[in-house]
Amino acid sequence: MRIVLVGPPGAGKGTQAHVLAKTLSIPHISTGDLFRANISQSTPLGLEAKGYMDKGQLVPDEVTIGMAKDRLLQPDTAQGFLLDGFPRNLAQAKALDEHLAAEGITLDGVLDLEVPEDEVVKRIAGRRLCRNNGAHVYHVDYNPPAVAGVCDECGGELYQRSDDTEDAVRTRLEVYHTETEPIIEYYAQQNLVTTISALGKVDEVTQRAVDALQARAAG
Ligand SMILES: [Zn+2]
């Protein structure tokens, strides 16, 4: 199965991508992993990307597209793949289509994780991390520590990441609306989009996703 996963920040996309790929026995290809792998192996694309990132500039689409194409030519994608974070705009979606067409294959579906905007803000803006250990994660409403501002596990100070503030979340959502949402419309015209609710427990959302993809595969 060849799938693209889309959804706003705070929808739990990374978690779902990981679990879904495992469930469907296909590789999970995330933009973050692509960048990390290319940069750590100092590939020409990785070096190019690093040059932009070091200067605090956005990495151009051609570089990201190049990394994705290289990855999609690896033999483990023969049975399919799940893309997470790519394509993130219309130019990348069109480049992906061209690449797949050249390989004589097509996408099977685009899974759109939907979560109400206020819920996104609540989820992200309520997140608190422990200064001692990044794995000690809390939420002021959903998973509060016994003592406000103090880690239950180690007594460390809890803090809010600067890009988790409400203003920062609203900005990230704005970017998602203007840059990424147009690809949902683009794929909808190809009749590829299935939208599911991303509300609920992780395994509930996974089950919903699997059911939706199977229904799509069954036609
Ligand atoms: Zn802690």
mmCIF file with all atom_site columns, C-alpha atoms and ligand atoms in Angstrom:
data_model
loop_
_atom_site.group_PDB
_atom_site.id
_atom_site.type_symbol
_atom_site.label_atom_id
_atom_site.label_alt_id
_atom_site.label_comp_id
_atom_site.label_asym_id
_atom_site.label_entity_id
_atom_site.label_seq_id
_atom_site.pdbx_PDB_ins_code
_atom_site.Cartn_x
_atom_site.Cartn_y
_atom_site.Cartn_z
_atom_site.occupancy
_atom_site.B_iso_or_equiv
_atom_site.pdbx_formal_charge
_atom_site.auth_seq_id
_atom_site.auth_comp_id
_atom_site.auth_asym_id
_atom_site.auth_atom_id
_atom_site.pdbx_PDB_model_num
ATOM   1   C  CA . MET A 1 1   ? 0.000   0.000  0.000   1.00 0.00 ? 1   MET A CA 1
ATOM   2   C  CA . ARG A 1 2   ? 1.346   3.438  -0.960  1.00 0.00 ? 2   ARG A CA 1
ATOM   3   C  CA . ILE A 1 3   ? 0.017   6.090  1.382   1.00 0.00 ? 3   ILE A CA 1
ATOM   4   C  CA . VAL A 1 4   ? 0.517   9.745  2.201   1.00 0.00 ? 4   VAL A CA 1
ATOM   5   C  CA . LEU A 1 5   ? -0.406  10.851 5.717   1.00 0.00 ? 5   LEU A CA 1
ATOM   6   C  CA . VAL A 1 6   ? -1.412  14.474 6.253   1.00 0.00 ? 6   VAL A CA 1
ATOM   7   C  CA . GLY A 1 7   ? -2.703  16.412 9.237   1.00 0.00 ? 7   GLY A CA 1
ATOM   8   C  CA . PRO A 1 8   ? -2.102  19.601 11.182  1.00 0.00 ? 8   PRO A CA 1
ATOM   9   C  CA . PRO A 1 9   ? 0.485   19.958 13.922  1.00 0.00 ? 9   PRO A CA 1
ATOM   10  C  CA . GLY A 1 10  ? -0.883  18.377 17.099  1.00 0.00 ? 10  GLY A CA 1
ATOM   11  C  CA . ALA A 1 11  ? -2.862  15.682 15.258  1.00 0.00 ? 11  ALA A CA 1
ATOM   12  C  CA . GLY A 1 12  ? -0.444  12.971 16.424  1.00 0.00 ? 12  GLY A CA 1
ATOM   13  C  CA . LYS A 1 13  ? 0.712   12.346 12.862  1.00 0.00 ? 13  LYS A CA 1
ATOM   14  C  CA . GLY A 1 14  ? 4.191   11.093 13.770  1.00 0.00 ? 14  GLY A CA 1
ATOM   15  C  CA . THR A 1 15  ? 2.839   8.598  16.289  1.00 0.00 ? 15  THR A CA 1
ATOM   16  C  CA . GLN A 1 16  ? 0.153   7.340  13.906  1.00 0.00 ? 16  GLN A CA 1
ATOM   17  C  CA . ALA A 1 17  ? 2.624   7.087  11.036  1.00 0.00 ? 17  ALA A CA 1
ATOM   18  C  CA . HIS A 1 18  ? 4.928   4.951  13.152  1.00 0.00 ? 18  HIS A CA 1
ATOM   19  C  CA . VAL A 1 19  ? 2.190   2.582  14.359  1.00 0.00 ? 19  VAL A CA 1
ATOM   20  C  CA . LEU A 1 20  ? 0.396   2.390  10.996  1.00 0.00 ? 20  LEU A CA 1
ATOM   21  C  CA . ALA A 1 21  ? 3.563   1.580  9.072   1.00 0.00 ? 21  ALA A CA 1
ATOM   22  C  CA . LYS A 1 22  ? 4.278   -1.242 11.507  1.00 0.00 ? 22  LYS A CA 1
ATOM   23  C  CA . THR A 1 23  ? 0.707   -2.538 11.283  1.00 0.00 ? 23  THR A CA 1
ATOM   24  C  CA . LEU A 1 24  ? 0.761   -2.456 7.476   1.00 0.00 ? 24  LEU A CA 1
ATOM   25  C  CA . SER A 1 25  ? 4.372   -3.768 7.242   1.00 0.00 ? 25  SER A CA 1
ATOM   26  C  CA . ILE A 1 26  ? 5.533   -0.899 5.053   1.00 0.00 ? 26  ILE A CA 1
ATOM   27  C  CA . PRO A 1 27  ? 8.397   1.547  5.630   1.00 0.00 ? 27  PRO A CA 1
ATOM   28  C  CA . HIS A 1 28  ? 7.594   4.800  7.418   1.00 0.00 ? 28  HIS A CA 1
ATOM   29  C  CA . ILE A 1 29  ? 9.296   7.596  5.486   1.00 0.00 ? 29  ILE A CA 1
ATOM   30  C  CA . SER A 1 30  ? 9.328   10.859 7.408   1.00 0.00 ? 30  SER A CA 1
ATOM   31  C  CA . THR A 1 31  ? 10.881  14.110 6.240   1.00 0.00 ? 31  THR A CA 1
ATOM   32  C  CA . GLY A 1 32  ? 12.667  14.418 9.576   1.00 0.00 ? 32  GLY A CA 1
ATOM   33  C  CA . ASP A 1 33  ? 14.318  11.012 9.133   1.00 0.00 ? 33  ASP A CA 1
ATOM   34  C  CA . LEU A 1 34  ? 15.235  11.821 5.512   1.00 0.00 ? 34  LEU A CA 1
ATOM   35  C  CA . PHE A 1 35  ? 17.024  14.982 6.582   1.00 0.00 ? 35  PHE A CA 1
ATOM   36  C  CA . ARG A 1 36  ? 18.770  13.306 9.508   1.00 0.00 ? 36  ARG A CA 1
ATOM   37  C  CA . ALA A 1 37  ? 19.950  10.380 7.357   1.00 0.00 ? 37  ALA A CA 1
ATOM   38  C  CA . ASN A 1 38  ? 21.194  12.540 4.482   1.00 0.00 ? 38  ASN A CA 1
ATOM   39  C  CA . ILE A 1 39  ? 22.961  14.960 6.788   1.00 0.00 ? 39  ILE A CA 1
ATOM   40  C  CA . SER A 1 40  ? 24.590  12.290 8.955   1.00 0.00 ? 40  SER A CA 1
ATOM   41  C  CA . GLN A 1 41  ? 25.785  10.414 5.834   1.00 0.00 ? 41  GLN A CA 1
ATOM   42  C  CA . SER A 1 42  ? 26.945  13.706 4.252   1.00 0.00 ? 42  SER A CA 1
ATOM   43  C  CA . THR A 1 43  ? 25.212  12.951 0.950   1.00 0.00 ? 43  THR A CA 1
ATOM   44  C  CA . PRO A 1 44  ? 25.340  15.781 -1.634  1.00 0.00 ? 44  PRO A CA 1
ATOM   45  C  CA . LEU A 1 45  ? 21.694  16.604 -0.849  1.00 0.00 ? 45  LEU A CA 1
ATOM   46  C  CA . GLY A 1 46  ? 22.371  16.404 2.881   1.00 0.00 ? 46  GLY A CA 1
ATOM   47  C  CA . LEU A 1 47  ? 25.293  18.826 2.603   1.00 0.00 ? 47  LEU A CA 1
ATOM   48  C  CA . GLU A 1 48  ? 23.183  21.173 0.527   1.00 0.00 ? 48  GLU A CA 1
ATOM   49  C  CA . ALA A 1 49  ? 20.337  21.038 3.066   1.00 0.00 ? 49  ALA A CA 1
ATOM   50  C  CA . LYS A 1 50  ? 22.724  21.622 5.950   1.00 0.00 ? 50  LYS A CA 1
ATOM   51  C  CA . GLY A 1 51  ? 24.127  24.685 4.199   1.00 0.00 ? 51  GLY A CA 1
ATOM   52  C  CA . TYR A 1 52  ? 20.681  26.288 4.149   1.00 0.00 ? 52  TYR A CA 1
ATOM   53  C  CA . MET A 1 53  ? 19.799  25.189 7.678   1.00 0.00 ? 53  MET A CA 1
ATOM   54  C  CA . ASP A 1 54  ? 23.066  26.537 9.117   1.00 0.00 ? 54  ASP A CA 1
ATOM   55  C  CA . LYS A 1 55  ? 22.212  29.911 7.627   1.00 0.00 ? 55  LYS A CA 1
ATOM   56  C  CA . GLY A 1 56  ? 18.725  29.689 9.144   1.00 0.00 ? 56  GLY A CA 1
ATOM   57  C  CA . GLN A 1 57  ? 17.156  29.473 5.680   1.00 0.00 ? 57  GLN A CA 1
ATOM   58  C  CA . LEU A 1 58  ? 14.401  27.217 4.416   1.00 0.00 ? 58  LEU A CA 1
ATOM   59  C  CA . VAL A 1 59  ? 15.579  24.191 2.481   1.00 0.00 ? 59  VAL A CA 1
ATOM   60  C  CA . PRO A 1 60  ? 14.342  24.542 -1.135  1.00 0.00 ? 60  PRO A CA 1
ATOM   61  C  CA . ASP A 1 61  ? 11.754  22.061 -2.412  1.00 0.00 ? 61  ASP A CA 1
ATOM   62  C  CA . GLU A 1 62  ? 14.196  20.567 -4.973  1.00 0.00 ? 62  GLU A CA 1
ATOM   63  C  CA . VAL A 1 63  ? 16.447  19.365 -2.158  1.00 0.00 ? 63  VAL A CA 1
ATOM   64  C  CA . THR A 1 64  ? 13.622  17.787 -0.159  1.00 0.00 ? 64  THR A CA 1
ATOM   65  C  CA . ILE A 1 65  ? 12.153  16.262 -3.324  1.00 0.00 ? 65  ILE A CA 1
ATOM   66  C  CA . GLY A 1 66  ? 15.565  14.830 -4.227  1.00 0.00 ? 66  GLY A CA 1
ATOM   67  C  CA . MET A 1 67  ? 15.876  13.137 -0.841  1.00 0.00 ? 67  MET A CA 1
ATOM   68  C  CA . ALA A 1 68  ? 12.354  11.704 -1.069  1.00 0.00 ? 68  ALA A CA 1
ATOM   69  C  CA . LYS A 1 69  ? 12.969  10.360 -4.586  1.00 0.00 ? 69  LYS A CA 1
ATOM   70  C  CA . ASP A 1 70  ? 16.223  8.678  -3.524  1.00 0.00 ? 70  ASP A CA 1
ATOM   71  C  CA . ARG A 1 71  ? 14.434  7.076  -0.600  1.00 0.00 ? 71  ARG A CA 1
ATOM   72  C  CA . LEU A 1 72  ? 11.524  5.878  -2.745  1.00 0.00 ? 72  LEU A CA 1
ATOM   73  C  CA . LEU A 1 73  ? 13.980  4.088  -5.034  1.00 0.00 ? 73  LEU A CA 1
ATOM   74  C  CA . GLN A 1 74  ? 15.194  1.881  -2.153  1.00 0.00 ? 74  GLN A CA 1
ATOM   75  C  CA . PRO A 1 75  ? 14.108  -1.773 -2.538  1.00 0.00 ? 75  PRO A CA 1
ATOM   76  C  CA . ASP A 1 76  ? 12.148  -1.859 0.751   1.00 0.00 ? 76  ASP A CA 1
ATOM   77  C  CA . THR A 1 77  ? 9.492   0.374  -0.823  1.00 0.00 ? 77  THR A CA 1
ATOM   78  C  CA . ALA A 1 78  ? 8.522   -2.326 -3.336  1.00 0.00 ? 78  ALA A CA 1
ATOM   79  C  CA . GLN A 1 79  ? 5.567   -3.385 -1.157  1.00 0.00 ? 79  GLN A CA 1
ATOM   80  C  CA . GLY A 1 80  ? 4.575   0.187  -0.451  1.00 0.00 ? 80  GLY A CA 1
ATOM   81  C  CA . PHE A 1 81  ? 5.384   3.056  1.881   1.00 0.00 ? 81  PHE A CA 1
ATOM   82  C  CA . LEU A 1 82  ? 3.850   5.565  4.203   1.00 0.00 ? 82  LEU A CA 1
ATOM   83  C  CA . LEU A 1 83  ? 4.953   9.167  3.670   1.00 0.00 ? 83  LEU A CA 1
ATOM   84  C  CA . ASP A 1 84  ? 4.870   11.477 6.694   1.00 0.00 ? 84  ASP A CA 1
ATOM   85  C  CA . GLY A 1 85  ? 5.693   15.153 6.254   1.00 0.00 ? 85  GLY A CA 1
ATOM   86  C  CA . PHE A 1 86  ? 6.213   14.833 2.509   1.00 0.00 ? 86  PHE A CA 1
ATOM   87  C  CA . PRO A 1 87  ? 4.738   16.261 0.369   1.00 0.00 ? 87  PRO A CA 1
ATOM   88  C  CA . ARG A 1 88  ? 4.151   19.373 2.455   1.00 0.00 ? 88  ARG A CA 1
ATOM   89  C  CA . ASN A 1 89  ? 3.137   21.703 -0.380  1.00 0.00 ? 89  ASN A CA 1
ATOM   90  C  CA . LEU A 1 90  ? 1.700   21.592 -3.889  1.00 0.00 ? 90  LEU A CA 1
ATOM   91  C  CA . ALA A 1 91  ? 5.084   21.718 -5.655  1.00 0.00 ? 91  ALA A CA 1
ATOM   92  C  CA . GLN A 1 92  ? 6.241   18.667 -3.710  1.00 0.00 ? 92  GLN A CA 1
ATOM   93  C  CA . ALA A 1 93  ? 2.963   16.819 -4.381  1.00 0.00 ? 93  ALA A CA 1
ATOM   94  C  CA . LYS A 1 94  ? 3.296   17.401 -8.124  1.00 0.00 ? 94  LYS A CA 1
ATOM   95  C  CA . ALA A 1 95  ? 6.941   16.302 -8.088  1.00 0.00 ? 95  ALA A CA 1
ATOM   96  C  CA . LEU A 1 96  ? 5.939   13.150 -6.224  1.00 0.00 ? 96  LEU A CA 1
ATOM   97  C  CA . ASP A 1 97  ? 3.259   12.378 -8.804  1.00 0.00 ? 97  ASP A CA 1
ATOM   98  C  CA . GLU A 1 98  ? 5.766   12.811 -11.631 1.00 0.00 ? 98  GLU A CA 1
ATOM   99  C  CA . HIS A 1 99  ? 8.236   10.527 -9.903  1.00 0.00 ? 99  HIS A CA 1
ATOM   100 C  CA . LEU A 1 100 ? 5.633   7.815  -9.262  1.00 0.00 ? 100 LEU A CA 1
ATOM   101 C  CA . ALA A 1 101 ? 4.323   8.075  -12.831 1.00 0.00 ? 101 ALA A CA 1
ATOM   102 C  CA . ALA A 1 102 ? 7.871   7.622  -14.146 1.00 0.00 ? 102 ALA A CA 1
ATOM   103 C  CA . GLU A 1 103 ? 8.125   4.486  -11.996 1.00 0.00 ? 103 GLU A CA 1
ATOM   104 C  CA . GLY A 1 104 ? 4.765   3.291  -13.305 1.00 0.00 ? 104 GLY A CA 1
ATOM   105 C  CA . ILE A 1 105 ? 3.071   3.336  -9.897  1.00 0.00 ? 105 ILE A CA 1
ATOM   106 C  CA . THR A 1 106 ? 0.383   5.407  -8.189  1.00 0.00 ? 106 THR A CA 1
ATOM   107 C  CA . LEU A 1 107 ? -0.652  6.290  -4.650  1.00 0.00 ? 107 LEU A CA 1
ATOM   108 C  CA . ASP A 1 108 ? -3.342  4.119  -3.065  1.00 0.00 ? 108 ASP A CA 1
ATOM   109 C  CA . GLY A 1 109 ? -4.614  6.756  -0.701  1.00 0.00 ? 109 GLY A CA 1
ATOM   110 C  CA . VAL A 1 110 ? -4.088  9.934  1.245   1.00 0.00 ? 110 VAL A CA 1
ATOM   111 C  CA . LEU A 1 111 ? -5.104  9.735  4.875   1.00 0.00 ? 111 LEU A CA 1
ATOM   112 C  CA . ASP A 1 112 ? -6.118  13.078 6.330   1.00 0.00 ? 112 ASP A CA 1
ATOM   113 C  CA . LEU A 1 113 ? -6.070  13.272 10.137  1.00 0.00 ? 113 LEU A CA 1
ATOM   114 C  CA . GLU A 1 114 ? -8.638  15.788 11.271  1.00 0.00 ? 114 GLU A CA 1
ATOM   115 C  CA . VAL A 1 115 ? -8.643  17.529 14.618  1.00 0.00 ? 115 VAL A CA 1
ATOM   116 C  CA . PRO A 1 116 ? -10.513 20.723 15.580  1.00 0.00 ? 116 PRO A CA 1
ATOM   117 C  CA . GLU A 1 117 ? -8.261  23.764 15.697  1.00 0.00 ? 117 GLU A CA 1
ATOM   118 C  CA . ASP A 1 118 ? -9.065  24.629 19.317  1.00 0.00 ? 118 ASP A CA 1
ATOM   119 C  CA . GLU A 1 119 ? -8.162  21.075 20.273  1.00 0.00 ? 119 GLU A CA 1
ATOM   120 C  CA . VAL A 1 120 ? -4.798  21.410 18.511  1.00 0.00 ? 120 VAL A CA 1
ATOM   121 C  CA . VAL A 1 121 ? -4.062  24.582 20.436  1.00 0.00 ? 121 VAL A CA 1
ATOM   122 C  CA . LYS A 1 122 ? -5.125  22.955 23.719  1.00 0.00 ? 122 LYS A CA 1
ATOM   123 C  CA . ARG A 1 123 ? -3.019  19.845 23.071  1.00 0.00 ? 123 ARG A CA 1
ATOM   124 C  CA . ILE A 1 124 ? 0.165   21.687 22.173  1.00 0.00 ? 124 ILE A CA 1
ATOM   125 C  CA . ALA A 1 125 ? -0.059  24.789 24.344  1.00 0.00 ? 125 ALA A CA 1
ATOM   126 C  CA . GLY A 1 126 ? -0.711  22.633 27.431  1.00 0.00 ? 126 GLY A CA 1
ATOM   127 C  CA . ARG A 1 127 ? 2.398   20.526 26.937  1.00 0.00 ? 127 ARG A CA 1
ATOM   128 C  CA . ARG A 1 128 ? 5.109   20.759 29.603  1.00 0.00 ? 128 ARG A CA 1
ATOM   129 C  CA . LEU A 1 129 ? 8.541   19.143 29.492  1.00 0.00 ? 129 LEU A CA 1
ATOM   130 C  CA . CYS A 1 130 ? 10.987  18.278 32.261  1.00 0.00 ? 130 CYS A CA 1
ATOM   131 C  CA . ARG A 1 131 ? 14.317  20.114 32.143  1.00 0.00 ? 131 ARG A CA 1
ATOM   132 C  CA . ASN A 1 132 ? 16.113  16.965 33.350  1.00 0.00 ? 132 ASN A CA 1
ATOM   133 C  CA . ASN A 1 133 ? 14.629  14.443 30.947  1.00 0.00 ? 133 ASN A CA 1
ATOM   134 C  CA . GLY A 1 134 ? 12.856  15.046 27.631  1.00 0.00 ? 134 GLY A CA 1
ATOM   135 C  CA . ALA A 1 135 ? 10.902  11.792 28.077  1.00 0.00 ? 135 ALA A CA 1
ATOM   136 C  CA . HIS A 1 136 ? 9.115   13.214 31.146  1.00 0.00 ? 136 HIS A CA 1
ATOM   137 C  CA . VAL A 1 137 ? 6.207   14.877 29.366  1.00 0.00 ? 137 VAL A CA 1
ATOM   138 C  CA . TYR A 1 138 ? 3.070   16.340 30.965  1.00 0.00 ? 138 TYR A CA 1
ATOM   139 C  CA . HIS A 1 139 ? -0.039  18.194 29.972  1.00 0.00 ? 139 HIS A CA 1
ATOM   140 C  CA . VAL A 1 140 ? -1.641  20.790 32.215  1.00 0.00 ? 140 VAL A CA 1
ATOM   141 C  CA . ASP A 1 141 ? -5.139  19.323 31.599  1.00 0.00 ? 141 ASP A CA 1
ATOM   142 C  CA . TYR A 1 142 ? -4.745  15.775 30.283  1.00 0.00 ? 142 TYR A CA 1
ATOM   143 C  CA . ASN A 1 143 ? -1.743  14.583 32.277  1.00 0.00 ? 143 ASN A CA 1
ATOM   144 C  CA . PRO A 1 144 ? -0.935  17.101 35.023  1.00 0.00 ? 144 PRO A CA 1
ATOM   145 C  CA . PRO A 1 145 ? 1.909   16.577 37.517  1.00 0.00 ? 145 PRO A CA 1
ATOM   146 C  CA . ALA A 1 146 ? 0.975   16.205 41.211  1.00 0.00 ? 146 ALA A CA 1
ATOM   147 C  CA . VAL A 1 147 ? 2.584   19.578 41.936  1.00 0.00 ? 147 VAL A CA 1
ATOM   148 C  CA . ALA A 1 148 ? 2.278   22.266 39.260  1.00 0.00 ? 148 ALA A CA 1
ATOM   149 C  CA . GLY A 1 149 ? 5.590   22.940 37.522  1.00 0.00 ? 149 GLY A CA 1
ATOM   150 C  CA . VAL A 1 150 ? 7.402   19.993 39.136  1.00 0.00 ? 150 VAL A CA 1
ATOM   151 C  CA . CYS A 1 151 ? 8.216   16.630 37.504  1.00 0.00 ? 151 CYS A CA 1
ATOM   152 C  CA . ASP A 1 152 ? 6.617   13.660 39.316  1.00 0.00 ? 152 ASP A CA 1
ATOM   153 C  CA . GLU A 1 153 ? 9.419   11.345 38.324  1.00 0.00 ? 153 GLU A CA 1
ATOM   154 C  CA . CYS A 1 154 ? 12.540  13.314 39.158  1.00 0.00 ? 154 CYS A CA 1
ATOM   155 C  CA . GLY A 1 155 ? 11.504  16.596 40.762  1.00 0.00 ? 155 GLY A CA 1
ATOM   156 C  CA . GLY A 1 156 ? 12.850  18.523 37.768  1.00 0.00 ? 156 GLY A CA 1
ATOM   157 C  CA . GLU A 1 157 ? 11.467  21.879 36.706  1.00 0.00 ? 157 GLU A CA 1
ATOM   158 C  CA . LEU A 1 158 ? 8.760   21.738 34.029  1.00 0.00 ? 158 LEU A CA 1
ATOM   159 C  CA . TYR A 1 159 ? 8.822   24.209 31.167  1.00 0.00 ? 159 TYR A CA 1
ATOM   160 C  CA . GLN A 1 160 ? 7.010   25.041 27.930  1.00 0.00 ? 160 GLN A CA 1
ATOM   161 C  CA . ARG A 1 161 ? 8.928   24.844 24.649  1.00 0.00 ? 161 ARG A CA 1
ATOM   162 C  CA . SER A 1 162 ? 9.030   28.201 22.879  1.00 0.00 ? 162 SER A CA 1
ATOM   163 C  CA . ASP A 1 163 ? 7.309   26.795 19.773  1.00 0.00 ? 163 ASP A CA 1
ATOM   164 C  CA . ASP A 1 164 ? 4.543   25.265 21.920  1.00 0.00 ? 164 ASP A CA 1
ATOM   165 C  CA . THR A 1 165 ? 3.063   28.604 23.028  1.00 0.00 ? 165 THR A CA 1
ATOM   166 C  CA . GLU A 1 166 ? -0.431  29.448 21.801  1.00 0.00 ? 166 GLU A CA 1
ATOM   167 C  CA . ASP A 1 167 ? 0.904   32.157 19.460  1.00 0.00 ? 167 ASP A CA 1
ATOM   168 C  CA . ALA A 1 168 ? 3.484   29.779 17.994  1.00 0.00 ? 168 ALA A CA 1
ATOM   169 C  CA . VAL A 1 169 ? 0.851   27.055 17.509  1.00 0.00 ? 169 VAL A CA 1
ATOM   170 C  CA . ARG A 1 170 ? -1.478  29.483 15.723  1.00 0.00 ? 170 ARG A CA 1
ATOM   171 C  CA . THR A 1 171 ? 1.399   30.453 13.413  1.00 0.00 ? 171 THR A CA 1
ATOM   172 C  CA . ARG A 1 172 ? 2.176   26.793 12.670  1.00 0.00 ? 172 ARG A CA 1
ATOM   173 C  CA . LEU A 1 173 ? -1.511  26.191 11.905  1.00 0.00 ? 173 LEU A CA 1
ATOM   174 C  CA . GLU A 1 174 ? -1.526  29.187 9.578   1.00 0.00 ? 174 GLU A CA 1
ATOM   175 C  CA . VAL A 1 175 ? 1.426   27.731 7.661   1.00 0.00 ? 175 VAL A CA 1
ATOM   176 C  CA . TYR A 1 176 ? -0.382  24.397 7.477   1.00 0.00 ? 176 TYR A CA 1
ATOM   177 C  CA . HIS A 1 177 ? -3.522  26.062 6.067   1.00 0.00 ? 177 HIS A CA 1
ATOM   178 C  CA . THR A 1 178 ? -1.718  28.029 3.381   1.00 0.00 ? 178 THR A CA 1
ATOM   179 C  CA . GLU A 1 179 ? 0.971   25.535 2.364   1.00 0.00 ? 179 GLU A CA 1
ATOM   180 C  CA . THR A 1 180 ? -0.197  22.015 3.101   1.00 0.00 ? 180 THR A CA 1
ATOM   181 C  CA . GLU A 1 181 ? -3.991  22.096 2.886   1.00 0.00 ? 181 GLU A CA 1
ATOM   182 C  CA . PRO A 1 182 ? -3.940  22.784 -0.873  1.00 0.00 ? 182 PRO A CA 1
ATOM   183 C  CA . ILE A 1 183 ? -2.452  19.309 -1.380  1.00 0.00 ? 183 ILE A CA 1
ATOM   184 C  CA . ILE A 1 184 ? -5.552  17.774 0.216   1.00 0.00 ? 184 ILE A CA 1
ATOM   185 C  CA . GLU A 1 185 ? -7.658  19.530 -2.414  1.00 0.00 ? 185 GLU A CA 1
ATOM   186 C  CA . TYR A 1 186 ? -5.190  18.415 -5.114  1.00 0.00 ? 186 TYR A CA 1
ATOM   187 C  CA . TYR A 1 187 ? -5.437  14.770 -4.014  1.00 0.00 ? 187 TYR A CA 1
ATOM   188 C  CA . ALA A 1 188 ? -9.207  15.036 -3.545  1.00 0.00 ? 188 ALA A CA 1
ATOM   189 C  CA . GLN A 1 189 ? -9.468  15.801 -7.260  1.00 0.00 ? 189 GLN A CA 1
ATOM   190 C  CA . GLN A 1 190 ? -7.746  12.450 -7.838  1.00 0.00 ? 190 GLN A CA 1
ATOM   191 C  CA . ASN A 1 191 ? -10.257 10.862 -5.469  1.00 0.00 ? 191 ASN A CA 1
ATOM   192 C  CA . LEU A 1 192 ? -7.503  9.717  -3.115  1.00 0.00 ? 192 LEU A CA 1
ATOM   193 C  CA . VAL A 1 193 ? -8.435  11.376 0.176   1.00 0.00 ? 193 VAL A CA 1
ATOM   194 C  CA . THR A 1 194 ? -9.936  9.674  3.215   1.00 0.00 ? 194 THR A CA 1
ATOM   195 C  CA . THR A 1 195 ? -10.497 11.899 6.222   1.00 0.00 ? 195 THR A CA 1
ATOM   196 C  CA . ILE A 1 196 ? -10.645 10.421 9.708   1.00 0.00 ? 196 ILE A CA 1
ATOM   197 C  CA . SER A 1 197 ? -10.961 11.987 13.139  1.00 0.00 ? 197 SER A CA 1
ATOM   198 C  CA . ALA A 1 198 ? -7.705  12.090 15.092  1.00 0.00 ? 198 ALA A CA 1
ATOM   199 C  CA . LEU A 1 199 ? -9.552  12.437 18.398  1.00 0.00 ? 199 LEU A CA 1
ATOM   200 C  CA . GLY A 1 200 ? -9.352  9.666  20.975  1.00 0.00 ? 200 GLY A CA 1
ATOM   201 C  CA . LYS A 1 201 ? -6.696  7.245  22.119  1.00 0.00 ? 201 LYS A CA 1
ATOM   202 C  CA . VAL A 1 202 ? -3.751  6.386  19.866  1.00 0.00 ? 202 VAL A CA 1
ATOM   203 C  CA . ASP A 1 203 ? -4.941  2.808  19.244  1.00 0.00 ? 203 ASP A CA 1
ATOM   204 C  CA . GLU A 1 204 ? -8.488  3.978  18.505  1.00 0.00 ? 204 GLU A CA 1
ATOM   205 C  CA . VAL A 1 205 ? -7.220  6.373  15.851  1.00 0.00 ? 205 VAL A CA 1
ATOM   206 C  CA . THR A 1 206 ? -4.967  3.656  14.399  1.00 0.00 ? 206 THR A CA 1
ATOM   207 C  CA . GLN A 1 207 ? -7.925  1.269  14.124  1.00 0.00 ? 207 GLN A CA 1
ATOM   208 C  CA . ARG A 1 208 ? -9.975  3.979  12.429  1.00 0.00 ? 208 ARG A CA 1
ATOM   209 C  CA . ALA A 1 209 ? -7.120  4.563  9.975   1.00 0.00 ? 209 ALA A CA 1
ATOM   210 C  CA . VAL A 1 210 ? -6.676  0.861  9.192   1.00 0.00 ? 210 VAL A CA 1
ATOM   211 C  CA . ASP A 1 211 ? -10.437 0.420  8.676   1.00 0.00 ? 211 ASP A CA 1
ATOM   212 C  CA . ALA A 1 212 ? -10.543 3.423  6.352   1.00 0.00 ? 212 ALA A CA 1
ATOM   213 C  CA . LEU A 1 213 ? -7.576  2.213  4.285   1.00 0.00 ? 213 LEU A CA 1
ATOM   214 C  CA . GLN A 1 214 ? -8.975  -1.303 4.036   1.00 0.00 ? 214 GLN A CA 1
ATOM   215 C  CA . ALA A 1 215 ? -12.352 0.032  2.952   1.00 0.00 ? 215 ALA A CA 1
ATOM   216 C  CA . ARG A 1 216 ? -10.573 2.073  0.299   1.00 0.00 ? 216 ARG A CA 1
ATOM   217 C  CA . ALA A 1 217 ? -8.501  -0.907 -0.875  1.00 0.00 ? 217 ALA A CA 1
ATOM   218 C  CA . ALA A 1 218 ? -11.666 -3.006 -1.124  1.00 0.00 ? 218 ALA A CA 1
ATOM   219 C  CA . GLY A 1 219 ? -13.104 -0.294 -3.361  1.00 0.00 ? 219 GLY A CA 1
HETATM 220 ZN ZN . ZN  B 2 .   ? 11.727  14.698 35.171  1.00 0.00 ? 1   ZN  B ZN 1
#
